Amino acid sequence: EVSPDTACFIHQALSEISRCLKPGGRFVSITFAQPFFRRRLYARSEYDWSIRHQSYGEGFEYFVYVMTKGEELSTR
Protein backbone atom coordinates (compact mmCIF):
# COMPACT_ATOMS: atom_id res chain seq x y z
CA GLU A 1 0.00 0.00 0.00
CA VAL A 2 1.30 3.47 -0.83
CA SER A 3 0.91 6.59 1.28
CA PRO A 4 -1.65 9.24 0.26
CA ASP A 5 1.16 11.59 -0.80
CA THR A 6 2.75 8.90 -2.96
CA ALA A 7 -0.63 7.96 -4.48
CA CYS A 8 -1.19 11.63 -5.38
CA PHE A 9 2.25 11.88 -6.99
CA ILE A 10 1.70 8.66 -8.96
CA HIS A 11 -1.70 9.88 -10.16
CA GLN A 12 -0.20 13.19 -11.31
CA ALA A 13 2.56 11.38 -13.20
CA LEU A 14 0.20 8.89 -14.85
CA SER A 15 -2.24 11.67 -15.79
CA GLU A 16 0.56 13.53 -17.53
CA ILE A 17 1.78 10.39 -19.30
CA SER A 18 -1.78 9.72 -20.49
CA ARG A 19 -2.17 13.31 -21.67
CA CYS A 20 1.01 13.09 -23.76
CA LEU A 21 0.19 9.79 -25.46
CA LYS A 22 -1.43 9.82 -28.89
CA PRO A 23 -4.24 7.32 -29.58
CA GLY A 24 -2.54 3.94 -29.94
CA GLY A 25 0.53 5.20 -28.07
CA ARG A 26 2.02 2.95 -25.41
CA PHE A 27 3.40 3.42 -21.93
CA VAL A 28 5.59 0.53 -20.75
CA SER A 29 6.42 -0.09 -17.10
CA ILE A 30 8.87 -2.76 -15.95
CA THR A 31 8.78 -3.51 -12.24
CA PHE A 32 8.96 -6.14 -9.54
CA ALA A 33 5.50 -5.05 -8.32
CA GLN A 34 2.89 -7.77 -8.78
CA PRO A 35 -0.34 -7.11 -10.72
CA PHE A 36 -2.44 -7.06 -7.55
CA PHE A 37 -0.58 -3.94 -6.41
CA ARG A 38 0.26 -2.25 -9.71
CA ARG A 39 -3.09 -2.67 -11.44
CA ARG A 40 -4.79 -0.62 -8.70
CA LEU A 41 -2.60 2.32 -9.70
CA TYR A 42 -2.79 1.91 -13.48
CA ALA A 43 -6.45 0.89 -13.93
CA ARG A 44 -8.30 4.21 -13.88
CA SER A 45 -10.75 4.99 -16.65
CA GLU A 46 -9.65 8.63 -16.73
CA TYR A 47 -6.29 7.56 -18.18
CA ASP A 48 -8.15 6.20 -21.24
CA TRP A 49 -5.90 3.20 -21.78
CA SER A 50 -5.98 -0.58 -21.70
CA ILE A 51 -3.59 -2.58 -19.55
CA ARG A 52 -1.92 -5.89 -20.23
CA HIS A 53 0.95 -7.50 -18.40
CA GLN A 54 3.40 -10.37 -18.71
CA SER A 55 5.62 -11.89 -16.07
CA TYR A 56 9.18 -13.04 -16.67
CA GLY A 57 11.78 -14.88 -14.67
CA GLU A 58 11.82 -17.79 -12.28
CA GLY A 59 12.17 -17.30 -8.57
CA PHE A 60 12.92 -13.61 -9.04
CA GLU A 61 9.96 -12.59 -11.15
CA TYR A 62 9.48 -9.21 -12.78
CA PHE A 63 6.48 -7.78 -14.60
CA VAL A 64 6.06 -5.80 -17.80
CA TYR A 65 2.92 -3.67 -18.02
CA VAL A 66 1.84 -2.16 -21.33
CA MET A 67 -0.82 0.55 -21.35
CA THR A 68 -2.25 1.45 -24.78
CA LYS A 69 -3.98 4.82 -25.13
CA GLY A 70 -7.52 4.80 -26.48
CA GLU A 71 -8.22 1.12 -25.90
CA GLU A 72 -10.93 -0.09 -23.54
CA LEU A 73 -9.90 -0.82 -19.96
CA SER A 74 -10.64 -4.43 -19.04
CA THR A 75 -12.34 -5.09 -15.70
CA ARG A 76 -10.13 -8.08 -14.96
Coordinates of C-alpha atoms in Angstrom, one line a residue:
E1 CA 0.0 0.0 0.0
V2 CA 1.3 3.5 -0.8
S3 CA 0.9 6.6 1.3
P4 CA -1.7 9.2 0.3
D5 CA 1.2 11.6 -0.8
T6 CA 2.7 8.9 -3.0
A7 CA -0.6 8.0 -4.5
C8 CA -1.2 11.6 -5.4
F9 CA 2.2 11.9 -7.0
I10 CA 1.7 8.7 -9.0
H11 CA -1.7 9.9 -10.2
Q12 CA -0.2 13.2 -11.3
A13 CA 2.6 11.4 -13.2
L14 CA 0.2 8.9 -14.9
S15 CA -2.2 11.7 -15.8
E16 CA 0.6 13.5 -17.5
I17 CA 1.8 10.4 -19.3
S18 CA -1.8 9.7 -20.5
R19 CA -2.2 13.3 -21.7
C20 CA 1.0 13.1 -23.8
L21 CA 0.2 9.8 -25.5
K22 CA -1.4 9.8 -28.9
P23 CA -4.2 7.3 -29.6
G24 CA -2.5 3.9 -29.9
G25 CA 0.5 5.2 -28.1
R26 CA 2.0 2.9 -25.4
F27 CA 3.4 3.4 -21.9
V28 CA 5.6 0.5 -20.7
S29 CA 6.4 -0.1 -17.1
I30 CA 8.9 -2.8 -16.0
T31 CA 8.8 -3.5 -12.2
F32 CA 9.0 -6.1 -9.5
A33 CA 5.5 -5.0 -8.3
Q34 CA 2.9 -7.8 -8.8
P35 CA -0.3 -7.1 -10.7
F36 CA -2.4 -7.1 -7.5
F37 CA -0.6 -3.9 -6.4
R38 CA 0.3 -2.2 -9.7
R39 CA -3.1 -2.7 -11.4
R40 CA -4.8 -0.6 -8.7
L41 CA -2.6 2.3 -9.7
Y42 CA -2.8 1.9 -13.5
A43 CA -6.5 0.9 -13.9
R44 CA -8.3 4.2 -13.9
S45 CA -10.8 5.0 -16.7
E46 CA -9.7 8.6 -16.7
Y47 CA -6.3 7.6 -18.2
D48 CA -8.2 6.2 -21.2
W49 CA -5.9 3.2 -21.8
S50 CA -6.0 -0.6 -21.7
I51 CA -3.6 -2.6 -19.5
R52 CA -1.9 -5.9 -20.2
H53 CA 1.0 -7.5 -18.4
Q54 CA 3.4 -10.4 -18.7
S55 CA 5.6 -11.9 -16.1
Y56 CA 9.2 -13.0 -16.7
G57 CA 11.8 -14.9 -14.7
E58 CA 11.8 -17.8 -12.3
G59 CA 12.2 -17.3 -8.6
F60 CA 12.9 -13.6 -9.0
E61 CA 10.0 -12.6 -11.2
Y62 CA 9.5 -9.2 -12.8
F63 CA 6.5 -7.8 -14.6
V64 CA 6.1 -5.8 -17.8
Y65 CA 2.9 -3.7 -18.0
V66 CA 1.8 -2.2 -21.3
M67 CA -0.8 0.5 -21.4
T68 CA -2.3 1.4 -24.8
K69 CA -4.0 4.8 -25.1
G70 CA -7.5 4.8 -26.5
E71 CA -8.2 1.1 -25.9
E72 CA -10.9 -0.1 -23.5
L73 CA -9.9 -0.8 -20.0
S74 CA -10.6 -4.4 -19.0
T75 CA -12.3 -5.1 -15.7
R76 CA -10.1 -8.1 -15.0

